[in-house]
């Protein structure tokens, strides 16, 4: 039997319980799955599912190797819950969209897993504002930070939960992933995310600017923060705004033109990989800090080695000078002023003192001699 829908199986796709077979509801594919296992493996062709799966694998690997601190924990748990939600949805679709289901004309009036999946989407998707609040907390812990936390967690987060559960309920009772009602609600959900992301981004930029006024930072780490992290923040914000926009206008005609729903797909794919993008950003940031720290230690080590080498050279030069001078003067059995002049040395003989002072050709003091003793006393052995 030709597996194409809906005419091949004589299904009334407008009847309750069979909505999933209607191509407009974006649930079952145009060609049904031969069986459940076939459906699961074919789901890997779905870019939304595959990106989420790949994100989970890579972020888990990163977290197990280098993940430390609250920020990495949020990334890791977000990847887990996104994977849970995506897996729940896609496994359910693979089960209810088989040829056997269509042949039996089996009605699905209540698809409970679609509601369960919303728990994963709530935690996974709203983790982006949580991550931004974590970044913001690194720059400010004052009143402004508390107000922004209250606005996002006390106002937008409850609204986000409410709208997402409404989407889950609509999907559960209709047995479909998409409908006009669901798409409009998704537009509000993405709008909430876009607003919270914009609030966090603007706040972070202001806090960083104020922080830089107090501390002048010219390190490579600061350069990375400005040029990489800011770009990521703006990318996430732009994707959320455009995703909300296209989900909203695709339900209406704009200037007599119907905007295709596919316009939202690139931004939906980008949203599926937000956690992976932020994890790579965090990895590069950690690499930047490590590199900067290593270079600093290397420079410090070189300075110490150079300083030690210079000291050694100085000590060697001093010891050599001392050895040369003592070898020249220790063989004197008695004071002979003319012999010093012959060696090119200057002698300062004070008539009022019993001390003789000796200088080299560069007018540098090298030692003294008591007139009553024969040996020269080098300057290093003089305590004064």
mmCIF file of C-alpha atoms in Angstrom:
data_model
loop_
_atom_site.group_PDB
_atom_site.id
_atom_site.type_symbol
_atom_site.label_atom_id
_atom_site.label_comp_id
_atom_site.label_asym_id
_atom_site.label_seq_id
_atom_site.Cartn_x
_atom_site.Cartn_y
_atom_site.Cartn_z
ATOM 1 C CA UNK A 1 0.000 0.000 0.000
ATOM 2 C CA UNK A 2 1.188 3.482 -0.872
ATOM 3 C CA UNK A 3 2.149 5.044 2.452
ATOM 4 C CA UNK A 4 1.456 8.649 1.378
ATOM 5 C CA UNK A 5 -1.093 10.545 3.455
ATOM 6 C CA UNK A 6 -3.903 11.346 3.896
ATOM 7 C CA UNK A 7 -5.783 9.685 1.011
ATOM 8 C CA UNK A 8 -3.988 6.321 1.003
ATOM 9 C CA UNK A 9 -5.635 5.118 4.202
ATOM 10 C CA UNK A 10 -8.944 6.891 3.822
ATOM 11 C CA UNK A 11 -8.369 8.930 6.974
ATOM 12 C CA UNK A 12 -10.466 11.891 7.956
ATOM 13 C CA UNK A 13 -7.601 14.040 9.231
ATOM 14 C CA UNK A 14 -10.064 16.645 10.515
ATOM 15 C CA UNK A 15 -11.641 14.179 12.942
ATOM 16 C CA UNK A 16 -10.678 14.371 16.652
ATOM 17 C CA UNK A 17 -7.930 11.919 17.487
ATOM 18 C CA UNK A 18 -6.615 11.899 13.903
ATOM 19 C CA UNK A 19 -5.341 15.477 13.716
ATOM 20 C CA UNK A 20 -1.765 14.222 13.821
ATOM 21 C CA UNK A 21 -2.065 12.867 10.275
ATOM 22 C CA UNK A 22 -2.849 16.317 8.907
ATOM 23 C CA UNK A 23 0.316 17.772 7.372
ATOM 24 C CA UNK A 24 -0.684 21.255 8.562
ATOM 25 C CA UNK A 25 -0.142 20.168 12.165
ATOM 26 C CA UNK A 26 3.525 19.286 11.563
ATOM 27 C CA UNK A 27 3.406 16.051 13.560
ATOM 28 C CA UNK A 28 3.403 12.951 11.368
ATOM 29 C CA UNK A 29 5.587 12.989 8.234
ATOM 30 C CA UNK A 30 4.299 12.740 4.692
ATOM 31 C CA UNK A 31 5.538 9.158 4.580
ATOM 32 C CA UNK A 32 4.653 7.195 7.701
ATOM 33 C CA UNK A 33 7.213 5.138 9.578
ATOM 34 C CA UNK A 34 7.235 1.426 8.894
ATOM 35 C CA UNK A 35 7.445 0.737 12.616
ATOM 36 C CA UNK A 36 8.494 2.345 15.907
ATOM 37 C CA UNK A 37 12.231 1.616 15.529
ATOM 38 C CA UNK A 38 12.224 2.936 11.976
ATOM 39 C CA UNK A 39 10.576 6.099 13.264
ATOM 40 C CA UNK A 40 13.219 6.676 15.953
ATOM 41 C CA UNK A 41 16.131 6.335 13.529
ATOM 42 C CA UNK A 42 14.474 8.491 10.895
ATOM 43 C CA UNK A 43 14.063 11.200 13.498
ATOM 44 C CA UNK A 44 17.816 11.740 13.343
ATOM 45 C CA UNK A 45 17.149 13.366 9.966
ATOM 46 C CA UNK A 46 15.229 16.043 11.839
ATOM 47 C CA UNK A 47 17.713 18.877 12.396
ATOM 48 C CA UNK A 48 15.947 20.040 15.576
ATOM 49 C CA UNK A 49 16.297 16.625 17.186
ATOM 50 C CA UNK A 50 19.825 15.961 15.938
ATOM 51 C CA UNK A 51 21.163 19.343 17.108
ATOM 52 C CA UNK A 52 19.681 18.745 20.552
ATOM 53 C CA UNK A 53 21.181 15.248 20.667
ATOM 54 C CA UNK A 54 24.609 16.467 19.518
ATOM 55 C CA UNK A 55 24.433 19.324 22.006
ATOM 56 C CA UNK A 56 23.754 16.900 24.845
ATOM 57 C CA UNK A 57 26.723 14.680 23.918
ATOM 58 C CA UNK A 58 29.253 17.515 23.505
ATOM 59 C CA UNK A 59 28.155 19.549 26.534
ATOM 60 C CA UNK A 60 28.218 16.421 28.709
ATOM 61 C CA UNK A 61 31.767 15.702 27.508
ATOM 62 C CA UNK A 62 32.856 19.287 28.209
ATOM 63 C CA UNK A 63 31.276 19.270 31.645
ATOM 64 C CA UNK A 64 32.894 15.966 32.622
ATOM 65 C CA UNK A 65 36.354 17.238 31.636
ATOM 66 C CA UNK A 66 36.463 20.925 32.572
ATOM 67 C CA UNK A 67 33.061 21.859 33.985
ATOM 68 C CA UNK A 68 33.221 23.608 37.346
ATOM 69 C CA UNK A 69 31.047 26.169 39.049
ATOM 70 C CA UNK A 70 27.420 27.240 38.786
ATOM 71 C CA UNK A 71 27.614 28.408 35.173
ATOM 72 C CA UNK A 72 28.765 25.015 33.863
ATOM 73 C CA UNK A 73 26.183 23.210 35.979
ATOM 74 C CA UNK A 74 23.402 25.284 34.423
ATOM 75 C CA UNK A 75 24.744 24.489 30.948
ATOM 76 C CA UNK A 76 24.915 20.777 31.753
ATOM 77 C CA UNK A 77 21.446 20.519 33.302
ATOM 78 C CA UNK A 78 19.983 22.571 30.479
ATOM 79 C CA UNK A 79 21.453 20.156 27.925
ATOM 80 C CA UNK A 80 19.956 17.238 29.882
ATOM 81 C CA UNK A 81 16.447 18.723 30.087
ATOM 82 C CA UNK A 82 16.468 19.838 26.454
ATOM 83 C CA UNK A 83 17.432 16.307 25.486
ATOM 84 C CA UNK A 84 14.705 14.882 27.721
ATOM 85 C CA UNK A 85 12.053 17.110 26.134
ATOM 86 C CA UNK A 86 13.190 16.485 22.571
ATOM 87 C CA UNK A 87 13.532 12.734 23.111
ATOM 88 C CA UNK A 88 10.087 12.516 24.728
ATOM 89 C CA UNK A 89 8.448 14.350 21.838
ATOM 90 C CA UNK A 90 10.240 12.482 19.062
ATOM 91 C CA UNK A 91 9.865 9.017 20.572
ATOM 92 C CA UNK A 92 6.152 9.718 21.001
ATOM 93 C CA UNK A 93 5.827 10.856 17.382
ATOM 94 C CA UNK A 94 7.738 7.769 16.208
ATOM 95 C CA UNK A 95 5.203 5.621 18.080
ATOM 96 C CA UNK A 96 1.954 7.297 16.980
ATOM 97 C CA UNK A 97 2.919 7.935 13.341
ATOM 98 C CA UNK A 98 3.476 4.401 12.068
ATOM 99 C CA UNK A 99 1.720 2.696 9.181
ATOM 100 C CA UNK A 100 0.029 0.368 11.678
ATOM 101 C CA UNK A 101 -1.556 3.364 13.429
ATOM 102 C CA UNK A 102 -2.924 4.686 10.149
ATOM 103 C CA UNK A 103 -4.228 1.290 9.000
ATOM 104 C CA UNK A 104 -6.059 0.822 12.283
ATOM 105 C CA UNK A 105 -7.344 4.436 12.140
ATOM 106 C CA UNK A 106 -6.351 4.608 15.793
ATOM 107 C CA UNK A 107 -7.510 7.792 17.453
ATOM 108 C CA UNK A 108 -5.213 9.530 19.924
ATOM 109 C CA UNK A 109 -7.368 11.917 21.912
ATOM 110 C CA UNK A 110 -4.900 12.279 24.766
ATOM 111 C CA UNK A 111 -1.141 12.170 24.181
ATOM 112 C CA UNK A 112 0.205 12.663 27.719
ATOM 113 C CA UNK A 113 3.963 12.590 26.893
ATOM 114 C CA UNK A 114 3.556 15.915 25.066
ATOM 115 C CA UNK A 115 2.642 17.520 28.393
ATOM 116 C CA UNK A 116 5.548 15.829 30.208
ATOM 117 C CA UNK A 117 7.945 17.179 27.593
ATOM 118 C CA UNK A 118 7.082 20.735 28.631
ATOM 119 C CA UNK A 119 8.898 20.235 31.946
ATOM 120 C CA UNK A 120 12.100 19.748 29.971
ATOM 121 C CA UNK A 121 11.399 22.690 27.654
ATOM 122 C CA UNK A 122 10.690 25.020 30.574
ATOM 123 C CA UNK A 123 13.965 24.258 32.354
ATOM 124 C CA UNK A 124 16.023 23.911 29.184
ATOM 125 C CA UNK A 125 14.854 27.069 27.411
ATOM 126 C CA UNK A 126 14.701 29.404 30.393
ATOM 127 C CA UNK A 127 18.236 28.417 31.342
ATOM 128 C CA UNK A 128 19.452 31.146 28.955
ATOM 129 C CA UNK A 129 18.113 33.942 31.212
ATOM 130 C CA UNK A 130 19.499 32.045 34.222
ATOM 131 C CA UNK A 131 22.932 31.997 32.580
ATOM 132 C CA UNK A 132 22.704 35.706 31.802
ATOM 133 C CA UNK A 133 21.745 36.445 35.405
ATOM 134 C CA UNK A 134 24.791 34.452 36.512
ATOM 135 C CA UNK A 135 27.010 36.546 34.233
ATOM 136 C CA UNK A 136 25.383 39.716 35.502
ATOM 137 C CA UNK A 137 25.949 38.699 39.115
ATOM 138 C CA UNK A 138 29.689 38.599 38.443
ATOM 139 C CA UNK A 139 29.647 42.358 37.817
ATOM 140 C CA UNK A 140 27.026 43.607 40.249
ATOM 141 C CA UNK A 141 25.394 42.373 43.429
ATOM 142 C CA UNK A 142 23.722 45.634 44.377
ATOM 143 C CA UNK A 143 20.174 46.915 44.266
ATOM 144 C CA UNK A 144 19.989 47.091 40.460
ATOM 145 C CA UNK A 145 20.932 43.416 40.179
ATOM 146 C CA UNK A 146 18.249 42.433 42.709
ATOM 147 C CA UNK A 147 15.582 44.418 40.844
ATOM 148 C CA UNK A 148 16.464 42.769 37.525
ATOM 149 C CA UNK A 149 16.429 39.325 39.161
ATOM 150 C CA UNK A 150 12.985 40.040 40.582
ATOM 151 C CA UNK A 151 11.623 41.229 37.214
ATOM 152 C CA UNK A 152 12.908 38.161 35.366
ATOM 153 C CA UNK A 153 12.348 35.452 37.989
ATOM 154 C CA UNK A 154 9.298 36.976 39.648
ATOM 155 C CA UNK A 155 7.409 38.157 36.572
ATOM 156 C CA UNK A 156 8.615 36.691 33.277
ATOM 157 C CA UNK A 157 9.479 33.207 34.547
ATOM 158 C CA UNK A 158 5.960 32.486 35.930
ATOM 159 C CA UNK A 159 4.444 33.771 32.666
ATOM 160 C CA UNK A 160 6.821 31.576 30.698
ATOM 161 C CA UNK A 161 5.832 28.512 32.755
ATOM 162 C CA UNK A 162 2.124 29.291 32.342
ATOM 163 C CA UNK A 163 2.322 29.668 28.568
ATOM 164 C CA UNK A 164 4.513 26.605 28.127
ATOM 165 C CA UNK A 165 2.130 24.416 30.103
ATOM 166 C CA UNK A 166 -0.716 25.755 28.006
ATOM 167 C CA UNK A 167 1.195 24.644 24.901
ATOM 168 C CA UNK A 168 1.754 21.222 26.484
ATOM 169 C CA UNK A 169 -1.934 20.928 27.328
ATOM 170 C CA UNK A 170 -2.991 21.898 23.790
ATOM 171 C CA UNK A 171 -0.589 19.362 22.331
ATOM 172 C CA UNK A 172 -1.765 16.656 24.710
ATOM 173 C CA UNK A 173 -5.511 17.013 24.049
ATOM 174 C CA UNK A 174 -5.154 17.422 20.273
ATOM 175 C CA UNK A 175 -2.336 14.935 19.771
ATOM 176 C CA UNK A 176 -0.355 17.353 17.598
ATOM 177 C CA UNK A 177 2.803 19.417 17.924
ATOM 178 C CA UNK A 178 1.617 22.449 15.967
ATOM 179 C CA UNK A 179 -1.576 24.355 15.296
ATOM 180 C CA UNK A 180 -2.440 28.018 14.808
ATOM 181 C CA UNK A 181 -3.207 28.366 18.498
ATOM 182 C CA UNK A 182 0.046 26.675 19.524
ATOM 183 C CA UNK A 183 2.135 28.805 17.141
ATOM 184 C CA UNK A 184 0.669 32.032 18.487
ATOM 185 C CA UNK A 185 1.368 30.899 22.044
ATOM 186 C CA UNK A 186 4.916 29.981 21.050
ATOM 187 C CA UNK A 187 5.318 33.518 19.697
ATOM 188 C CA UNK A 188 4.529 34.845 23.188
ATOM 189 C CA UNK A 189 6.910 32.334 24.772
ATOM 190 C CA UNK A 190 9.781 33.370 22.519
ATOM 191 C CA UNK A 191 8.888 37.016 23.069
ATOM 192 C CA UNK A 192 9.244 36.506 26.837
ATOM 193 C CA UNK A 193 12.652 34.941 26.271
ATOM 194 C CA UNK A 194 13.672 37.754 23.927
ATOM 195 C CA UNK A 195 12.671 40.444 26.433
ATOM 196 C CA UNK A 196 14.470 38.747 29.327
ATOM 197 C CA UNK A 197 17.577 38.236 27.184
ATOM 198 C CA UNK A 198 17.560 41.884 26.116
ATOM 199 C CA UNK A 199 17.157 43.071 29.709
ATOM 200 C CA UNK A 200 20.096 40.916 30.789
ATOM 201 C CA UNK A 201 22.267 41.938 27.835
ATOM 202 C CA UNK A 202 21.700 45.672 28.357
ATOM 203 C CA UNK A 203 22.301 45.279 32.095
ATOM 204 C CA UNK A 204 25.520 43.312 31.548
ATOM 205 C CA UNK A 205 26.819 45.934 29.110
ATOM 206 C CA UNK A 206 26.078 48.722 31.594
ATOM 207 C CA UNK A 207 27.615 46.853 34.533
ATOM 208 C CA UNK A 208 30.732 45.978 32.518
ATOM 209 C CA UNK A 209 31.100 49.591 31.403
ATOM 210 C CA UNK A 210 30.843 50.829 34.981
ATOM 211 C CA UNK A 211 33.246 48.131 36.119
ATOM 212 C CA UNK A 212 35.795 49.133 33.474
ATOM 213 C CA UNK A 213 35.652 52.721 34.666
ATOM 214 C CA UNK A 214 36.905 51.567 38.042
ATOM 215 C CA UNK A 215 39.414 49.017 36.772
ATOM 216 C CA UNK A 216 41.489 49.498 33.650
ATOM 217 C CA UNK A 217 41.722 46.121 31.967
ATOM 218 C CA UNK A 218 43.881 45.545 28.910
ATOM 219 C CA UNK A 219 44.457 41.810 29.179
ATOM 220 C CA UNK A 220 43.661 39.324 26.431
ATOM 221 C CA UNK A 221 40.873 37.947 28.635
ATOM 222 C CA UNK A 222 39.131 41.307 28.755
ATOM 223 C CA UNK A 223 39.601 41.619 24.981
ATOM 224 C CA UNK A 224 37.944 38.206 24.545
ATOM 225 C CA UNK A 225 34.995 39.141 26.808
ATOM 226 C CA UNK A 226 34.323 42.291 24.799
ATOM 227 C CA UNK A 227 34.578 40.760 21.351
ATOM 228 C CA UNK A 228 33.281 37.211 21.841
ATOM 229 C CA UNK A 229 30.821 37.107 24.731
ATOM 230 C CA UNK A 230 29.098 40.297 23.603
ATOM 231 C CA UNK A 231 28.665 38.827 20.134
ATOM 232 C CA UNK A 232 27.136 35.667 21.586
ATOM 233 C CA UNK A 233 24.740 37.690 23.752
ATOM 234 C CA UNK A 234 23.561 39.711 20.760
ATOM 235 C CA UNK A 235 23.247 36.576 18.612
ATOM 236 C CA UNK A 236 20.999 34.887 21.177
ATOM 237 C CA UNK A 237 18.894 38.041 21.548
ATOM 238 C CA UNK A 238 18.468 38.480 17.801
ATOM 239 C CA UNK A 239 17.508 34.826 17.286
ATOM 240 C CA UNK A 240 14.867 34.998 20.040
ATOM 241 C CA UNK A 241 13.361 38.206 18.645
ATOM 242 C CA UNK A 242 13.198 36.886 15.070
ATOM 243 C CA UNK A 243 11.815 33.538 16.213
ATOM 244 C CA UNK A 244 8.988 35.279 18.073
ATOM 245 C CA UNK A 245 8.374 37.581 15.098
ATOM 246 C CA UNK A 246 8.118 34.854 12.449
ATOM 247 C CA UNK A 247 5.993 32.574 14.634
ATOM 248 C CA UNK A 248 3.526 35.443 15.046
ATOM 249 C CA UNK A 249 3.298 36.814 11.502
ATOM 250 C CA UNK A 250 3.246 33.390 9.818
ATOM 251 C CA UNK A 251 -0.353 33.051 11.008
ATOM 252 C CA UNK A 252 -1.518 36.154 9.133
ATOM 253 C CA UNK A 253 -1.241 37.873 5.787
ATOM 254 C CA UNK A 254 1.079 40.880 5.786
ATOM 255 C CA UNK A 255 0.226 43.355 3.008
ATOM 256 C CA UNK A 256 -1.667 40.566 1.322
ATOM 257 C CA UNK A 257 1.322 38.225 1.454
ATOM 258 C CA UNK A 258 1.326 34.981 3.442
ATOM 259 C CA UNK A 259 4.614 34.613 5.306
ATOM 260 C CA UNK A 260 5.748 30.946 5.184
ATOM 261 C CA UNK A 261 6.228 29.220 8.540
ATOM 262 C CA UNK A 262 9.562 27.940 7.264
ATOM 263 C CA UNK A 263 11.034 31.418 7.773
ATOM 264 C CA UNK A 264 11.306 30.589 11.467
ATOM 265 C CA UNK A 265 13.236 27.346 10.893
ATOM 266 C CA UNK A 266 16.809 28.757 10.813
ATOM 267 C CA UNK A 267 16.221 30.594 14.072
ATOM 268 C CA UNK A 268 14.567 27.526 15.592
ATOM 269 C CA UNK A 269 17.674 25.491 14.716
ATOM 270 C CA UNK A 270 19.853 28.179 16.248
ATOM 271 C CA UNK A 271 17.740 28.143 19.400
ATOM 272 C CA UNK A 272 18.130 24.358 19.652
ATOM 273 C CA UNK A 273 21.904 24.858 19.767
ATOM 274 C CA UNK A 274 22.025 27.839 22.154
ATOM 275 C CA UNK A 275 23.452 25.772 25.014
ATOM 276 C CA UNK A 276 26.126 24.280 22.769
ATOM 277 C CA UNK A 277 27.093 27.761 21.529
ATOM 278 C CA UNK A 278 27.303 29.108 25.080
ATOM 279 C CA UNK A 279 29.322 26.072 26.185
ATOM 280 C CA UNK A 280 31.873 26.643 23.429
ATOM 281 C CA UNK A 281 31.943 30.322 24.410
ATOM 282 C CA UNK A 282 32.602 29.351 28.037
ATOM 283 C CA UNK A 283 35.302 26.907 26.914
ATOM 284 C CA UNK A 284 37.057 29.622 24.894
ATOM 285 C CA UNK A 285 36.772 31.984 27.838
ATOM 286 C CA UNK A 286 38.382 29.387 30.103
ATOM 287 C CA UNK A 287 41.101 28.830 27.506
ATOM 288 C CA UNK A 288 41.710 32.583 27.350
ATOM 289 C CA UNK A 289 42.109 32.788 31.117
ATOM 290 C CA UNK A 290 44.426 29.758 31.185
ATOM 291 C CA UNK A 291 46.557 31.133 28.355
ATOM 292 C CA UNK A 292 46.744 34.560 29.977
ATOM 293 C CA UNK A 293 47.714 33.003 33.315
ATOM 294 C CA UNK A 294 50.350 30.787 31.677
ATOM 295 C CA UNK A 295 51.874 33.728 29.812
ATOM 296 C CA UNK A 296 51.913 35.742 33.023
ATOM 297 C CA UNK A 297 53.707 32.941 34.887
ATOM 298 C CA UNK A 298 56.136 32.494 31.996
ATOM 299 C CA UNK A 299 56.949 36.216 31.960
ATOM 300 C CA UNK A 300 57.366 36.219 35.729
ATOM 301 C CA UNK A 301 59.642 33.174 35.532
ATOM 302 C CA UNK A 302 61.725 34.804 32.806
ATOM 303 C CA UNK A 303 62.011 37.969 34.870
ATOM 304 C CA UNK A 304 63.163 36.017 37.905
ATOM 305 C CA UNK A 305 65.641 34.004 35.841
ATOM 306 C CA UNK A 306 66.970 37.151 34.196
ATOM 307 C CA UNK A 307 67.195 38.926 37.533
ATOM 308 C CA UNK A 308 68.975 35.931 39.064
ATOM 309 C CA UNK A 309 71.313 35.776 36.074
ATOM 310 C CA UNK A 310 72.122 39.469 36.350
ATOM 311 C CA UNK A 311 72.788 39.072 40.046
ATOM 312 C CA UNK A 312 75.049 36.112 39.309
ATOM 313 C CA UNK A 313 76.918 38.161 36.740
ATOM 314 C CA UNK A 314 77.277 41.006 39.204
ATOM 315 C CA UNK A 315 78.502 38.665 41.909
ATOM 316 C CA UNK A 316 80.867 37.028 39.474
ATOM 317 C CA UNK A 317 82.202 40.404 38.346
ATOM 318 C CA UNK A 318 82.615 41.547 41.943
ATOM 319 C CA UNK A 319 84.336 38.336 42.946
ATOM 320 C CA UNK A 320 86.585 38.509 39.901
ATOM 321 C CA UNK A 321 87.491 42.101 40.674
ATOM 322 C CA UNK A 322 88.147 41.186 44.278
ATOM 323 C CA UNK A 323 90.320 38.266 43.207
ATOM 324 C CA UNK A 324 92.267 40.412 40.765
ATOM 325 C CA UNK A 325 92.824 43.139 43.275
ATOM 326 C CA UNK A 326 93.756 40.846 46.114
ATOM 327 C CA UNK A 327 96.091 38.887 43.880
ATOM 328 C CA UNK A 328 97.757 42.161 42.968
ATOM 329 C CA UNK A 329 98.036 43.416 46.498
ATOM 330 C CA UNK A 330 98.425 40.382 48.666
ATOM 331 C CA UNK A 331 101.911 39.770 47.362
ATOM 332 C CA UNK A 332 103.048 43.108 48.725
ATOM 333 C CA UNK A 333 105.335 42.679 51.693
ATOM 334 C CA UNK A 334 105.216 46.349 52.437
ATOM 335 C CA UNK A 335 103.490 49.470 51.266
ATOM 336 C CA UNK A 336 105.056 50.734 48.038
ATOM 337 C CA UNK A 337 103.182 53.692 46.639
ATOM 338 C CA UNK A 338 105.130 53.765 43.382
ATOM 339 C CA UNK A 339 104.151 50.161 42.589
ATOM 340 C CA UNK A 340 100.468 51.129 42.663
ATOM 341 C CA UNK A 341 101.064 54.043 40.365
ATOM 342 C CA UNK A 342 102.898 51.707 38.011
ATOM 343 C CA UNK A 343 99.827 49.428 37.925
ATOM 344 C CA UNK A 344 97.693 52.373 36.840
ATOM 345 C CA UNK A 345 95.985 52.703 40.224
ATOM 346 C CA UNK A 346 95.375 55.916 42.083
ATOM 347 C CA UNK A 347 96.439 56.290 45.705
ATOM 348 C CA UNK A 348 94.979 58.894 48.009
ATOM 349 C CA UNK A 349 97.484 59.308 50.821
ATOM 350 C CA UNK A 350 96.093 61.413 53.590
ATOM 351 C CA UNK A 351 98.825 63.048 55.647
ATOM 352 C CA UNK A 352 96.472 63.573 58.575
ATOM 353 C CA UNK A 353 95.298 59.970 58.606
ATOM 354 C CA UNK A 354 96.894 56.572 58.970
ATOM 355 C CA UNK A 355 94.714 55.253 56.108
ATOM 356 C CA UNK A 356 95.578 54.927 52.433
ATOM 357 C CA UNK A 357 92.679 54.887 49.894
ATOM 358 C CA UNK A 358 93.013 53.119 46.543
ATOM 359 C CA UNK A 359 91.007 53.767 43.325
ATOM 360 C CA UNK A 360 91.079 52.144 39.898
ATOM 361 C CA UNK A 361 91.375 53.923 36.558
ATOM 362 C CA UNK A 362 87.626 54.556 36.537
ATOM 363 C CA UNK A 363 87.865 56.439 39.838
ATOM 364 C CA UNK A 364 86.057 53.566 41.586
ATOM 365 C CA UNK A 365 87.048 52.900 45.183
ATOM 366 C CA UNK A 366 88.574 49.444 45.548
ATOM 367 C CA UNK A 367 89.991 49.293 49.050
ATOM 368 C CA UNK A 368 92.128 50.821 51.730
ATOM 369 C CA UNK A 369 95.314 50.053 53.629
ATOM 370 C CA UNK A 370 96.497 50.906 57.039
ATOM 371 C CA UNK A 371 99.973 52.333 56.891
ATOM 372 C CA UNK A 372 100.977 50.066 59.737
ATOM 373 C CA UNK A 373 99.926 46.881 57.839
ATOM 374 C CA UNK A 374 101.087 45.582 54.521
ATOM 375 C CA UNK A 375 97.892 44.022 53.094
ATOM 376 C CA UNK A 376 95.160 45.879 51.185
ATOM 377 C CA UNK A 377 91.675 45.607 52.622
ATOM 378 C CA UNK A 378 89.173 45.288 49.723
ATOM 379 C CA UNK A 379 86.046 47.410 49.946
ATOM 380 C CA UNK A 380 83.786 44.320 50.270
ATOM 381 C CA UNK A 381 85.483 43.511 53.566
ATOM 382 C CA UNK A 382 85.023 47.016 54.959
ATOM 383 C CA UNK A 383 82.185 47.581 57.411
ATOM 384 C CA UNK A 384 80.949 51.137 57.401
#
